[in-house]
Amino acid sequence: MRGASEYIQLSSSPEGFSDAGFEEAEKPEQSVRDHSNGHNGLIFWACIGALLSTTLSVILFARDLYLGTGQVPFQTTTGQALRRPSQYMNLDKILANSTHEFPPINNFPPVTFQINVGDSRRKMKEDERGRPTKLGAVYPDDRRILINSKFATIVQFRNIDYAMERCVLNITMPQKTDTFDPAVTLLDPSLVDIWTLDTPNELSRYIDGATTYAPKRKELLTTLTFSETSPNTFGEFHCPSGQFTTLELTCSPLMANCNVDFWQDRRARPLGGLHIIQHSSTVSPV
Ligand SMILES: *[C@@H]1O[C@H](CO)[C@@H](O)[C@H](O)[C@H]1NC(C)=O
Ligand SMILES: *[C@@H]1O[C@H](CO)[C@@H](O)[C@H](O)[C@H]1NC(C)=O
C-alpha cells in the first residue's frame, strides 16, 4: 500500500503529478482526456487571436499605405495657433472680491522681426547675434529693434500671468555695460509710430508659416519718442491674459528720416529696451 510509504516522487507536470498517485491515478484515461480537451481549447483560441491580430495589422498597414504616411498627428497647418490652455482655472472665483494689488511685471518681447518698409508682402526676417564658441554656436536672448527709412520692426509680447491686464508700453534706451553691448545707433530724438497688428496668433517659428509675413496693420496706437535722455511711455491699454500684443514700429511721417537701431536683452541690468509693464487689474479692471 502507498499509504505506508514516506516518500512520493514529485513530477514536473500536472499530468505527471496525477500519475504519481492518489485518487486520479485510478482513472488515468478520464484524466488524460480532460487535460487534452483543455489544451485543444487553448490552442483553438490562440489561433483565433493570432488570426485577428494579423488581420488587424494588415488592415492598418494597408490604410497607412493608402493615406501616404502615418505621421499625421504632429502636422500643423499654416497660421494655426498652438494650443495654450489657461493655467488659471477658477482663479477668477477666488479673486472675485479681491482688492489685493500685485506688483507690476516687466515683460519683454520674446520675438522681434524686421520688414522692408517698401515691401507690400511684408516679408519678415529675424536677426540674431549668434556667435561661435568652443562649445558650439551660441544664440543669446538679444532682440534687435531697427527703425529707419528702410526698415520697420515687428514685436510681439505674450501677456503673461493672471489679472495683470493694465499695460504700459515703455521705451528706455538700453545701456552699455561690461557684459552687454546694445550697439545703439540713435538719431536723438526719433519719432516712432506704434501700430497694433491684426492677429490673435503667436508669431512662433514652431507654427508653419507664422513668421513668414507680418500681419496687416489694425490701428495707430501712439507715436513715441525714442531718446537717451528719458524713458517714454504709452498707456494704459488693455492686455488680456494669455493673449498677444503685436506691434509694428515705423518712422513717423512727421520724421521720415528717424533712425533707431539697438539690441535689447531682457536679462541685462539696468533694465532697458522696448518692454511692457503689466499692472494688477484685480482692483479696477480696464
Ligand atoms: C463676492 O461678493 C458677492 C456679493 O457681495 C458675493 O455674493 C460672493 O459670494 C462673493 N464671492 C466670494 C468668492 O467671496
Ligand atoms: C520705464 O522703464 C524704466 C526702466 O525700467 C523705468 O525706470 C521707468 O520708471 C519706466 N517708466 C514707467 C512710467 O513705468
PDB file of C-alpha atoms and ligand atoms in Angstrom:
ATOM      1  CA  MET A   1       0.000   0.000   0.000  1.00  0.00           C
ATOM      2  CA  ARG A   2       1.145   3.566  -0.909  1.00  0.00           C
ATOM      3  CA  GLY A   3      -0.241   4.975   2.279  1.00  0.00           C
ATOM      4  CA  ALA A   4       2.585   3.352   4.045  1.00  0.00           C
ATOM      5  CA  SER A   5       5.325   4.982   2.011  1.00  0.00           C
ATOM      6  CA  GLU A   6       7.029   8.051   3.442  1.00  0.00           C
ATOM      7  CA  TYR A   7       8.235   9.361   0.117  1.00  0.00           C
ATOM      8  CA  ILE A   8       6.278  10.212  -3.033  1.00  0.00           C
ATOM      9  CA  GLN A   9       8.236  11.328  -6.055  1.00  0.00           C
ATOM     10  CA  LEU A  10       7.050  14.721  -7.372  1.00  0.00           C
ATOM     11  CA  SER A  11       6.960  15.076 -11.090  1.00  0.00           C
ATOM     12  CA  SER A  12       7.426  18.218 -13.155  1.00  0.00           C
ATOM     13  CA  SER A  13       3.954  18.355 -14.747  1.00  0.00           C
ATOM     14  CA  PRO A  14       0.361  18.206 -13.535  1.00  0.00           C
ATOM     15  CA  GLU A  15      -0.192  15.020 -15.588  1.00  0.00           C
ATOM     16  CA  GLY A  16       2.822  13.514 -14.012  1.00  0.00           C
ATOM     17  CA  PHE A  17       1.562  14.578 -10.650  1.00  0.00           C
ATOM     18  CA  SER A  18      -1.734  12.782 -11.099  1.00  0.00           C
ATOM     19  CA  ASP A  19       0.112   9.763 -12.466  1.00  0.00           C
ATOM     20  CA  ALA A  20       2.194   9.742  -9.372  1.00  0.00           C
ATOM     21  CA  GLY A  21      -0.673   8.718  -7.197  1.00  0.00           C
ATOM     22  CA  PHE A  22      -3.761   9.439  -5.139  1.00  0.00           C
ATOM     23  CA  GLU A  23      -7.319   9.164  -6.425  1.00  0.00           C
ATOM     24  CA  GLU A  24      -6.816  10.378 -10.006  1.00  0.00           C
ATOM     25  CA  ALA A  25      -4.327   7.673 -10.698  1.00  0.00           C
ATOM     26  CA  GLU A  26      -7.177   5.155 -10.584  1.00  0.00           C
ATOM     27  CA  LYS A  27      -8.910   6.765 -13.613  1.00  0.00           C
ATOM     28  CA  PRO A  28      -5.987   7.571 -15.934  1.00  0.00           C
ATOM     29  CA  GLU A  29      -7.988   7.698 -19.203  1.00  0.00           C
ATOM     30  CA  GLN A  30     -10.518  10.164 -17.849  1.00  0.00           C
ATOM     31  CA  SER A  31      -7.773  12.371 -16.556  1.00  0.00           C
ATOM     32  CA  VAL A  32      -5.806  12.461 -19.791  1.00  0.00           C
ATOM     33  CA  ARG A  33      -8.892  13.214 -21.872  1.00  0.00           C
ATOM     34  CA  ASP A  34      -9.867  16.162 -19.647  1.00  0.00           C
ATOM     35  CA  HIS A  35      -6.443  17.710 -19.894  1.00  0.00           C
ATOM     36  CA  SER A  36      -6.151  17.309 -23.634  1.00  0.00           C
ATOM     37  CA  ASN A  37      -9.596  18.954 -24.064  1.00  0.00           C
ATOM     38  CA  GLY A  38      -8.266  21.954 -22.162  1.00  0.00           C
ATOM     39  CA  HIS A  39      -5.206  22.101 -24.422  1.00  0.00           C
ATOM     40  CA  ASN A  40      -7.239  21.893 -27.598  1.00  0.00           C
ATOM     41  CA  GLY A  41      -9.407  24.789 -26.428  1.00  0.00           C
ATOM     42  CA  LEU A  42      -6.350  26.892 -25.600  1.00  0.00           C
ATOM     43  CA  ILE A  43      -4.725  26.210 -28.955  1.00  0.00           C
ATOM     44  CA  PHE A  44      -8.003  26.982 -30.738  1.00  0.00           C
ATOM     45  CA  TRP A  45      -8.382  30.388 -29.076  1.00  0.00           C
ATOM     46  CA  ALA A  46      -4.710  31.202 -29.526  1.00  0.00           C
ATOM     47  CA  CYS A  47      -5.109  30.576 -33.258  1.00  0.00           C
ATOM     48  CA  ILE A  48      -8.201  32.793 -33.398  1.00  0.00           C
ATOM     49  CA  GLY A  49      -6.308  35.539 -31.531  1.00  0.00           C
ATOM     50  CA  ALA A  50      -3.310  35.308 -33.869  1.00  0.00           C
ATOM     51  CA  LEU A  51      -5.564  35.436 -36.933  1.00  0.00           C
ATOM     52  CA  LEU A  52      -7.444  38.501 -35.660  1.00  0.00           C
ATOM     53  CA  SER A  53      -4.198  40.274 -34.787  1.00  0.00           C
ATOM     54  CA  THR A  54      -2.711  39.521 -38.203  1.00  0.00           C
ATOM     55  CA  THR A  55      -5.846  40.737 -39.982  1.00  0.00           C
ATOM     56  CA  LEU A  56      -5.821  43.975 -37.960  1.00  0.00           C
ATOM     57  CA  SER A  57      -2.126  44.561 -38.765  1.00  0.00           C
ATOM     58  CA  VAL A  58      -2.737  44.057 -42.476  1.00  0.00           C
ATOM     59  CA  ILE A  59      -5.705  46.445 -42.432  1.00  0.00           C
ATOM     60  CA  LEU A  60      -3.729  49.150 -40.572  1.00  0.00           C
ATOM     61  CA  PHE A  61      -0.744  48.712 -42.881  1.00  0.00           C
ATOM     62  CA  ALA A  62      -2.966  48.992 -45.955  1.00  0.00           C
ATOM     63  CA  ARG A  63      -4.609  52.114 -44.535  1.00  0.00           C
ATOM     64  CA  ASP A  64      -1.209  53.784 -43.929  1.00  0.00           C
ATOM     65  CA  LEU A  65      -0.162  52.931 -47.483  1.00  0.00           C
ATOM     66  CA  TYR A  66      -3.393  54.401 -48.759  1.00  0.00           C
ATOM     67  CA  LEU A  67      -3.109  57.611 -46.685  1.00  0.00           C
ATOM     68  CA  GLY A  68       0.544  58.041 -47.591  1.00  0.00           C
ATOM     69  CA  THR A  69       2.121  58.224 -44.166  1.00  0.00           C
ATOM     70  CA  GLY A  70       1.480  57.502 -40.525  1.00  0.00           C
ATOM     71  CA  GLN A  71       2.939  60.802 -39.247  1.00  0.00           C
ATOM     72  CA  VAL A  72      -0.236  62.885 -39.291  1.00  0.00           C
ATOM     73  CA  PRO A  73      -0.653  63.884 -35.609  1.00  0.00           C
ATOM     74  CA  PHE A  74       2.204  66.452 -35.337  1.00  0.00           C
ATOM     75  CA  GLN A  75       1.483  68.374 -38.510  1.00  0.00           C
ATOM     76  CA  THR A  76       0.392  71.973 -38.204  1.00  0.00           C
ATOM     77  CA  THR A  77      -1.259  73.878 -40.959  1.00  0.00           C
ATOM     78  CA  THR A  78      -0.329  77.401 -41.935  1.00  0.00           C
ATOM     79  CA  GLY A  79      -1.335  80.021 -39.397  1.00  0.00           C
ATOM     80  CA  GLN A  80      -2.737  77.551 -36.897  1.00  0.00           C
ATOM     81  CA  ALA A  81      -2.269  78.645 -33.299  1.00  0.00           C
ATOM     82  CA  LEU A  82      -0.535  76.457 -30.754  1.00  0.00           C
ATOM     83  CA  ARG A  83      -2.976  75.425 -28.076  1.00  0.00           C
ATOM     84  CA  ARG A  84      -2.272  77.285 -24.872  1.00  0.00           C
ATOM     85  CA  PRO A  85      -4.976  76.295 -22.388  1.00  0.00           C
ATOM     86  CA  SER A  86      -5.491  78.639 -19.455  1.00  0.00           C
ATOM     87  CA  GLN A  87      -3.422  77.687 -16.426  1.00  0.00           C
ATOM     88  CA  TYR A  88      -5.626  79.761 -14.156  1.00  0.00           C
ATOM     89  CA  MET A  89      -8.811  77.736 -13.778  1.00  0.00           C
ATOM     90  CA  ASN A  90     -11.156  79.143 -11.112  1.00  0.00           C
ATOM     91  CA  LEU A  91      -8.739  81.909 -10.088  1.00  0.00           C
ATOM     92  CA  ASP A  92     -11.471  84.324 -11.181  1.00  0.00           C
ATOM     93  CA  LYS A  93     -13.722  82.952  -8.433  1.00  0.00           C
ATOM     94  CA  ILE A  94     -11.032  83.276  -5.774  1.00  0.00           C
ATOM     95  CA  LEU A  95     -10.161  86.818  -6.829  1.00  0.00           C
ATOM     96  CA  ALA A  96     -13.782  87.869  -7.430  1.00  0.00           C
ATOM     97  CA  ASN A  97     -13.916  90.311  -4.500  1.00  0.00           C
ATOM     98  CA  SER A  98     -10.178  90.710  -4.003  1.00  0.00           C
ATOM     99  CA  THR A  99      -8.665  94.151  -3.592  1.00  0.00           C
ATOM    100  CA  HIS A 100      -5.144  92.807  -3.295  1.00  0.00           C
ATOM    101  CA  GLU A 101      -2.785  94.570  -5.686  1.00  0.00           C
ATOM    102  CA  PHE A 102       0.094  92.558  -7.138  1.00  0.00           C
ATOM    103  CA  PRO A 103       3.425  94.212  -8.034  1.00  0.00           C
ATOM    104  CA  PRO A 104       3.901  95.136 -11.719  1.00  0.00           C
ATOM    105  CA  ILE A 105       5.713  92.828 -14.136  1.00  0.00           C
ATOM    106  CA  ASN A 106       8.300  93.900 -16.706  1.00  0.00           C
ATOM    107  CA  ASN A 107       7.630  91.894 -19.845  1.00  0.00           C
ATOM    108  CA  PHE A 108       9.972  91.792 -22.862  1.00  0.00           C
ATOM    109  CA  PRO A 109       9.076  90.601 -26.377  1.00  0.00           C
ATOM    110  CA  PRO A 110      10.252  87.029 -26.995  1.00  0.00           C
ATOM    111  CA  VAL A 111      10.467  87.803 -30.741  1.00  0.00           C
ATOM    112  CA  THR A 112      11.265  90.799 -32.931  1.00  0.00           C
ATOM    113  CA  PHE A 113      11.327  90.825 -36.740  1.00  0.00           C
ATOM    114  CA  GLN A 114      12.328  93.313 -39.397  1.00  0.00           C
ATOM    115  CA  ILE A 115      10.405  94.111 -42.580  1.00  0.00           C
ATOM    116  CA  ASN A 116      11.326  96.321 -45.539  1.00  0.00           C
ATOM    117  CA  VAL A 117       9.241  99.483 -45.432  1.00  0.00           C
ATOM    118  CA  GLY A 118       8.500  99.285 -49.181  1.00  0.00           C
ATOM    119  CA  ASP A 119       7.621  95.563 -49.235  1.00  0.00           C
ATOM    120  CA  SER A 120       3.885  95.185 -49.819  1.00  0.00           C
ATOM    121  CA  ARG A 121       4.067  91.485 -48.930  1.00  0.00           C
ATOM    122  CA  ARG A 122       5.651  92.438 -45.571  1.00  0.00           C
ATOM    123  CA  LYS A 123       8.112  89.554 -45.533  1.00  0.00           C
ATOM    124  CA  MET A 124       9.658  89.208 -42.083  1.00  0.00           C
ATOM    125  CA  LYS A 125      13.265  88.474 -41.194  1.00  0.00           C
ATOM    126  CA  GLU A 126      14.578  87.694 -37.721  1.00  0.00           C
ATOM    127  CA  ASP A 127      18.058  88.933 -36.901  1.00  0.00           C
ATOM    128  CA  GLU A 128      20.189  87.208 -34.262  1.00  0.00           C
ATOM    129  CA  ARG A 129      23.532  87.623 -32.581  1.00  0.00           C
ATOM    130  CA  GLY A 130      24.684  84.021 -32.695  1.00  0.00           C
ATOM    131  CA  ARG A 131      28.418  83.560 -32.305  1.00  0.00           C
ATOM    132  CA  PRO A 132      30.722  80.551 -32.419  1.00  0.00           C
ATOM    133  CA  THR A 133      32.283  79.430 -29.124  1.00  0.00           C
ATOM    134  CA  LYS A 134      34.404  76.454 -28.053  1.00  0.00           C
ATOM    135  CA  LEU A 135      31.165  74.661 -27.146  1.00  0.00           C
ATOM    136  CA  GLY A 136      29.467  75.385 -30.482  1.00  0.00           C
ATOM    137  CA  ALA A 137      27.277  78.225 -31.737  1.00  0.00           C
ATOM    138  CA  VAL A 138      25.566  80.241 -29.009  1.00  0.00           C
ATOM    139  CA  TYR A 139      22.393  82.267 -29.608  1.00  0.00           C
ATOM    140  CA  PRO A 140      21.867  84.850 -26.857  1.00  0.00           C
ATOM    141  CA  ASP A 141      18.460  86.278 -25.983  1.00  0.00           C
ATOM    142  CA  ASP A 142      19.284  89.603 -27.670  1.00  0.00           C
ATOM    143  CA  ARG A 143      16.492  91.042 -29.810  1.00  0.00           C
ATOM    144  CA  ARG A 144      17.012  93.752 -32.430  1.00  0.00           C
ATOM    145  CA  ILE A 145      14.972  96.914 -32.749  1.00  0.00           C
ATOM    146  CA  LEU A 146      15.667  98.628 -36.098  1.00  0.00           C
ATOM    147  CA  ILE A 147      13.581 101.564 -37.313  1.00  0.00           C
ATOM    148  CA  ASN A 148      14.657 103.871 -40.135  1.00  0.00           C
ATOM    149  CA  SER A 149      13.611 104.972 -43.608  1.00  0.00           C
ATOM    150  CA  LYS A 150      14.223 101.406 -44.948  1.00  0.00           C
ATOM    151  CA  PHE A 151      13.180  99.111 -42.083  1.00  0.00           C
ATOM    152  CA  ALA A 152      10.332  98.690 -39.637  1.00  0.00           C
ATOM    153  CA  THR A 153      10.316  96.300 -36.679  1.00  0.00           C
ATOM    154  CA  ILE A 154       7.557  93.926 -35.597  1.00  0.00           C
ATOM    155  CA  VAL A 155       7.474  92.979 -31.903  1.00  0.00           C
ATOM    156  CA  GLN A 156       5.186  90.566 -30.112  1.00  0.00           C
ATOM    157  CA  PHE A 157       4.534  90.340 -26.390  1.00  0.00           C
ATOM    158  CA  ARG A 158       2.744  87.472 -24.676  1.00  0.00           C
ATOM    159  CA  ASN A 159       0.533  88.968 -21.982  1.00  0.00           C
ATOM    160  CA  ILE A 160       1.632  86.889 -19.039  1.00  0.00           C
ATOM    161  CA  ASP A 161       0.202  85.955 -15.636  1.00  0.00           C
ATOM    162  CA  TYR A 162      -3.361  86.431 -14.442  1.00  0.00           C
ATOM    163  CA  ALA A 163      -5.261  89.673 -13.784  1.00  0.00           C
ATOM    164  CA  MET A 164      -2.269  91.772 -14.844  1.00  0.00           C
ATOM    165  CA  GLU A 165      -4.169  93.302 -17.742  1.00  0.00           C
ATOM    166  CA  ARG A 166      -3.357  97.025 -17.426  1.00  0.00           C
ATOM    167  CA  CYS A 167      -0.371  97.565 -19.688  1.00  0.00           C
ATOM    168  CA  VAL A 168       2.059 100.424 -20.199  1.00  0.00           C
ATOM    169  CA  LEU A 169       4.427 100.410 -23.176  1.00  0.00           C
ATOM    170  CA  ASN A 170       7.843 101.682 -22.122  1.00  0.00           C
ATOM    171  CA  ILE A 171      10.887 102.586 -24.231  1.00  0.00           C
ATOM    172  CA  THR A 172      14.089 103.095 -22.264  1.00  0.00           C
ATOM    173  CA  MET A 173      17.297 103.113 -24.306  1.00  0.00           C
ATOM    174  CA  PRO A 174      19.480 100.190 -23.129  1.00  0.00           C
ATOM    175  CA  GLN A 175      22.863 100.956 -21.515  1.00  0.00           C
ATOM    176  CA  LYS A 176      26.238  99.563 -22.482  1.00  0.00           C
ATOM    177  CA  THR A 177      27.754  97.595 -19.592  1.00  0.00           C
ATOM    178  CA  ASP A 178      30.738  95.246 -19.108  1.00  0.00           C
ATOM    179  CA  THR A 179      28.587  92.253 -20.056  1.00  0.00           C
ATOM    180  CA  PHE A 180      26.126  93.700 -22.573  1.00  0.00           C
ATOM    181  CA  ASP A 181      26.605  95.922 -25.623  1.00  0.00           C
ATOM    182  CA  PRO A 182      23.325  97.149 -27.124  1.00  0.00           C
ATOM    183  CA  ALA A 183      25.261  98.718 -30.073  1.00  0.00           C
ATOM    184  CA  VAL A 184      22.973 101.755 -30.087  1.00  0.00           C
ATOM    185  CA  THR A 185      22.637 103.993 -33.134  1.00  0.00           C
ATOM    186  CA  LEU A 186      20.101 106.722 -32.453  1.00  0.00           C
ATOM    187  CA  LEU A 187      19.102 109.956 -34.101  1.00  0.00           C
ATOM    188  CA  ASP A 188      18.080 111.576 -30.826  1.00  0.00           C
ATOM    189  CA  PRO A 189      15.184 112.195 -30.528  1.00  0.00           C
ATOM    190  CA  SER A 190      13.399 109.932 -33.054  1.00  0.00           C
ATOM    191  CA  LEU A 191       9.642 109.914 -33.528  1.00  0.00           C
ATOM    192  CA  VAL A 192       8.258 106.397 -33.991  1.00  0.00           C
ATOM    193  CA  ASP A 193       4.706 105.363 -34.871  1.00  0.00           C
ATOM    194  CA  ILE A 194       3.427 102.310 -32.974  1.00  0.00           C
ATOM    195  CA  TRP A 195       0.759 100.321 -34.833  1.00  0.00           C
ATOM    196  CA  THR A 196      -1.234  97.394 -33.472  1.00  0.00           C
ATOM    197  CA  LEU A 197      -1.342  94.451 -35.872  1.00  0.00           C
ATOM    198  CA  ASP A 198      -4.387  92.430 -36.791  1.00  0.00           C
ATOM    199  CA  THR A 199      -3.697  88.943 -35.461  1.00  0.00           C
ATOM    200  CA  PRO A 200      -4.651  86.912 -32.389  1.00  0.00           C
ATOM    201  CA  ASN A 201      -1.917  84.393 -33.244  1.00  0.00           C
ATOM    202  CA  GLU A 202       1.517  83.724 -31.883  1.00  0.00           C
ATOM    203  CA  LEU A 203       4.418  84.586 -34.195  1.00  0.00           C
ATOM    204  CA  SER A 204       6.248  81.348 -33.499  1.00  0.00           C
ATOM    205  CA  ARG A 205       8.788  79.544 -35.615  1.00  0.00           C
ATOM    206  CA  TYR A 206       7.131  76.327 -34.422  1.00  0.00           C
ATOM    207  CA  ILE A 207       3.968  77.114 -36.385  1.00  0.00           C
ATOM    208  CA  ASP A 208       4.315  76.595 -40.129  1.00  0.00           C
ATOM    209  CA  GLY A 209       4.199  79.918 -41.932  1.00  0.00           C
ATOM    210  CA  ALA A 210       3.530  82.010 -38.787  1.00  0.00           C
ATOM    211  CA  THR A 211       6.764  84.011 -39.114  1.00  0.00           C
ATOM    212  CA  THR A 212       6.831  84.444 -42.905  1.00  0.00           C
ATOM    213  CA  TYR A 213       4.762  87.611 -43.406  1.00  0.00           C
ATOM    214  CA  ALA A 214       3.809  90.360 -40.963  1.00  0.00           C
ATOM    215  CA  PRO A 215       0.083  90.617 -40.187  1.00  0.00           C
ATOM    216  CA  LYS A 216      -1.647  93.712 -41.558  1.00  0.00           C
ATOM    217  CA  ARG A 217      -1.956  96.891 -39.533  1.00  0.00           C
ATOM    218  CA  LYS A 218      -5.010  97.446 -37.366  1.00  0.00           C
ATOM    219  CA  GLU A 219      -4.717 100.924 -35.839  1.00  0.00           C
ATOM    220  CA  LEU A 220      -2.199 103.561 -34.829  1.00  0.00           C
ATOM    221  CA  LEU A 221      -1.719 103.130 -31.094  1.00  0.00           C
ATOM    222  CA  THR A 222       0.546 106.098 -30.451  1.00  0.00           C
ATOM    223  CA  THR A 223       3.655 107.989 -31.534  1.00  0.00           C
ATOM    224  CA  LEU A 224       6.576 107.519 -29.121  1.00  0.00           C
ATOM    225  CA  THR A 225       9.788 109.498 -28.797  1.00  0.00           C
ATOM    226  CA  PHE A 226      12.956 107.393 -28.585  1.00  0.00           C
ATOM    227  CA  SER A 227      15.581 109.365 -26.680  1.00  0.00           C
ATOM    228  CA  GLU A 228      18.630 108.712 -24.499  1.00  0.00           C
ATOM    229  CA  THR A 229      17.633 111.497 -22.133  1.00  0.00           C
ATOM    230  CA  SER A 230      14.433 109.962 -20.751  1.00  0.00           C
ATOM    231  CA  PRO A 231      12.222 106.866 -20.915  1.00  0.00           C
ATOM    232  CA  ASN A 232       8.940 107.361 -22.743  1.00  0.00           C
ATOM    233  CA  THR A 233       5.722 105.512 -22.206  1.00  0.00           C
ATOM    234  CA  PHE A 234       2.269 104.939 -23.619  1.00  0.00           C
ATOM    235  CA  GLY A 235      -0.730 103.627 -21.778  1.00  0.00           C
ATOM    236  CA  GLU A 236      -2.538 102.177 -20.063  1.00  0.00           C
ATOM    237  CA  PHE A 237      -4.080  99.849 -22.596  1.00  0.00           C
ATOM    238  CA  HIS A 238      -5.868  96.550 -22.103  1.00  0.00           C
ATOM    239  CA  CYS A 239      -3.707  93.428 -22.494  1.00  0.00           C
ATOM    240  CA  PRO A 240      -5.875  90.320 -21.886  1.00  0.00           C
ATOM    241  CA  SER A 241      -4.172  87.478 -20.026  1.00  0.00           C
ATOM    242  CA  GLY A 242      -2.741  84.716 -22.220  1.00  0.00           C
ATOM    243  CA  GLN A 243      -3.185  86.714 -25.442  1.00  0.00           C
ATOM    244  CA  PHE A 244      -0.638  88.501 -27.592  1.00  0.00           C
ATOM    245  CA  THR A 245       0.143  92.173 -28.105  1.00  0.00           C
ATOM    246  CA  THR A 246       1.626  92.507 -31.603  1.00  0.00           C
ATOM    247  CA  LEU A 247       3.046  95.869 -32.679  1.00  0.00           C
ATOM    248  CA  GLU A 248       4.788  97.453 -35.642  1.00  0.00           C
ATOM    249  CA  LEU A 249       7.339 100.227 -35.090  1.00  0.00           C
ATOM    250  CA  THR A 250       7.998 102.525 -38.023  1.00  0.00           C
ATOM    251  CA  CYS A 251       9.286 106.065 -38.592  1.00  0.00           C
ATOM    252  CA  SER A 252       6.526 108.594 -38.039  1.00  0.00           C
ATOM    253  CA  PRO A 253       5.577 110.597 -41.175  1.00  0.00           C
ATOM    254  CA  LEU A 254       6.427 113.613 -39.009  1.00  0.00           C
ATOM    255  CA  MET A 255      10.039 112.398 -39.101  1.00  0.00           C
ATOM    256  CA  ALA A 256      10.587 110.075 -42.076  1.00  0.00           C
ATOM    257  CA  ASN A 257      14.366 110.054 -41.523  1.00  0.00           C
ATOM    258  CA  CYS A 258      14.124 108.744 -37.940  1.00  0.00           C
ATOM    259  CA  ASN A 259      16.908 106.336 -37.021  1.00  0.00           C
ATOM    260  CA  VAL A 260      16.801 103.816 -34.181  1.00  0.00           C
ATOM    261  CA  ASP A 261      18.963 100.710 -34.030  1.00  0.00           C
ATOM    262  CA  PHE A 262      19.805  98.725 -30.885  1.00  0.00           C
ATOM    263  CA  TRP A 263      19.799  95.276 -29.317  1.00  0.00           C
ATOM    264  CA  GLN A 264      17.954  94.508 -26.118  1.00  0.00           C
ATOM    265  CA  ASP A 265      18.322  91.664 -23.651  1.00  0.00           C
ATOM    266  CA  ARG A 266      15.641  91.089 -21.004  1.00  0.00           C
ATOM    267  CA  ARG A 267      18.331  89.924 -18.560  1.00  0.00           C
ATOM    268  CA  ALA A 268      20.563  92.989 -18.928  1.00  0.00           C
ATOM    269  CA  ARG A 269      20.759  95.417 -15.968  1.00  0.00           C
ATOM    270  CA  PRO A 270      19.966  98.271 -15.781  1.00  0.00           C
ATOM    271  CA  LEU A 271      16.684  97.361 -17.446  1.00  0.00           C
ATOM    272  CA  GLY A 272      16.447  98.751 -20.966  1.00  0.00           C
ATOM    273  CA  GLY A 273      14.767  98.383 -24.329  1.00  0.00           C
ATOM    274  CA  LEU A 274      11.178  98.294 -25.501  1.00  0.00           C
ATOM    275  CA  HIS A 275       9.001  96.454 -22.978  1.00  0.00           C
ATOM    276  CA  ILE A 276       5.555  96.462 -21.439  1.00  0.00           C
ATOM    277  CA  ILE A 277       4.857  96.877 -17.753  1.00  0.00           C
ATOM    278  CA  GLN A 278       1.822  94.828 -16.700  1.00  0.00           C
ATOM    279  CA  HIS A 279      -0.103  96.251 -13.753  1.00  0.00           C
ATOM    280  CA  SER A 280      -2.530  94.453 -11.480  1.00  0.00           C
ATOM    281  CA  SER A 281      -6.131  94.571 -12.743  1.00  0.00           C
ATOM    282  CA  THR A 282      -7.844  92.983  -9.718  1.00  0.00           C
ATOM    283  CA  VAL A 283      -8.708  96.400  -8.307  1.00  0.00           C
ATOM    284  CA  SER A 284     -10.088  98.282 -11.260  1.00  0.00           C
ATOM    285  CA  PRO A 285     -10.203  96.186 -14.418  1.00  0.00           C
ATOM    286  CA  VAL A 286      -9.918  98.288 -17.561  1.00  0.00           C
TER     287      VAL A 286
HETATM  288  C1  LIG B   1     -18.294  88.269  -3.746  1.00  0.00           C
HETATM  289  O1  LIG B   1     -19.285  89.204  -3.385  1.00  0.00           O
HETATM  290  C2  LIG B   1     -20.604  88.833  -3.763  1.00  0.00           C
HETATM  291  C3  LIG B   1     -21.560  89.990  -3.395  1.00  0.00           C
HETATM  292  O2  LIG B   1     -21.201  90.568  -2.194  1.00  0.00           O
HETATM  293  C4  LIG B   1     -20.993  87.514  -3.065  1.00  0.00           C
HETATM  294  O3  LIG B   1     -22.294  87.111  -3.473  1.00  0.00           O
HETATM  295  C5  LIG B   1     -19.975  86.442  -3.448  1.00  0.00           C
HETATM  296  O4  LIG B   1     -20.231  85.248  -2.748  1.00  0.00           O
HETATM  297  C6  LIG B   1     -18.547  86.898  -3.136  1.00  0.00           C
HETATM  298  N1  LIG B   1     -17.612  85.937  -3.669  1.00  0.00           N
HETATM  299  C7  LIG B   1     -16.555  85.489  -2.978  1.00  0.00           C
HETATM  300  C8  LIG B   1     -15.667  84.496  -3.677  1.00  0.00           C
HETATM  301  O5  LIG B   1     -16.294  85.853  -1.866  1.00  0.00           O
HETATM  302  C1  LIG B   2      10.110 102.669 -17.855  1.00  0.00           C
HETATM  303  O1  LIG B   2      11.162 101.739 -17.658  1.00  0.00           O
HETATM  304  C2  LIG B   2      12.279 102.263 -16.942  1.00  0.00           C
HETATM  305  C3  LIG B   2      13.324 101.178 -16.898  1.00  0.00           C
HETATM  306  O2  LIG B   2      12.871 100.072 -16.194  1.00  0.00           O
HETATM  307  C4  LIG B   2      11.839 102.713 -15.568  1.00  0.00           C
HETATM  308  O3  LIG B   2      12.938 103.297 -14.892  1.00  0.00           O
HETATM  309  C5  LIG B   2      10.692 103.716 -15.677  1.00  0.00           C
HETATM  310  O4  LIG B   2      10.203 104.029 -14.396  1.00  0.00           O
HETATM  311  C6  LIG B   2       9.564 103.126 -16.526  1.00  0.00           C
HETATM  312  N1  LIG B   2       8.539 104.139 -16.695  1.00  0.00           N
HETATM  313  C7  LIG B   2       7.265 103.934 -16.311  1.00  0.00           C
HETATM  314  C8  LIG B   2       6.317 105.068 -16.499  1.00  0.00           C
HETATM  315  O5  LIG B   2       6.893 102.868 -15.825  1.00  0.00           O
END
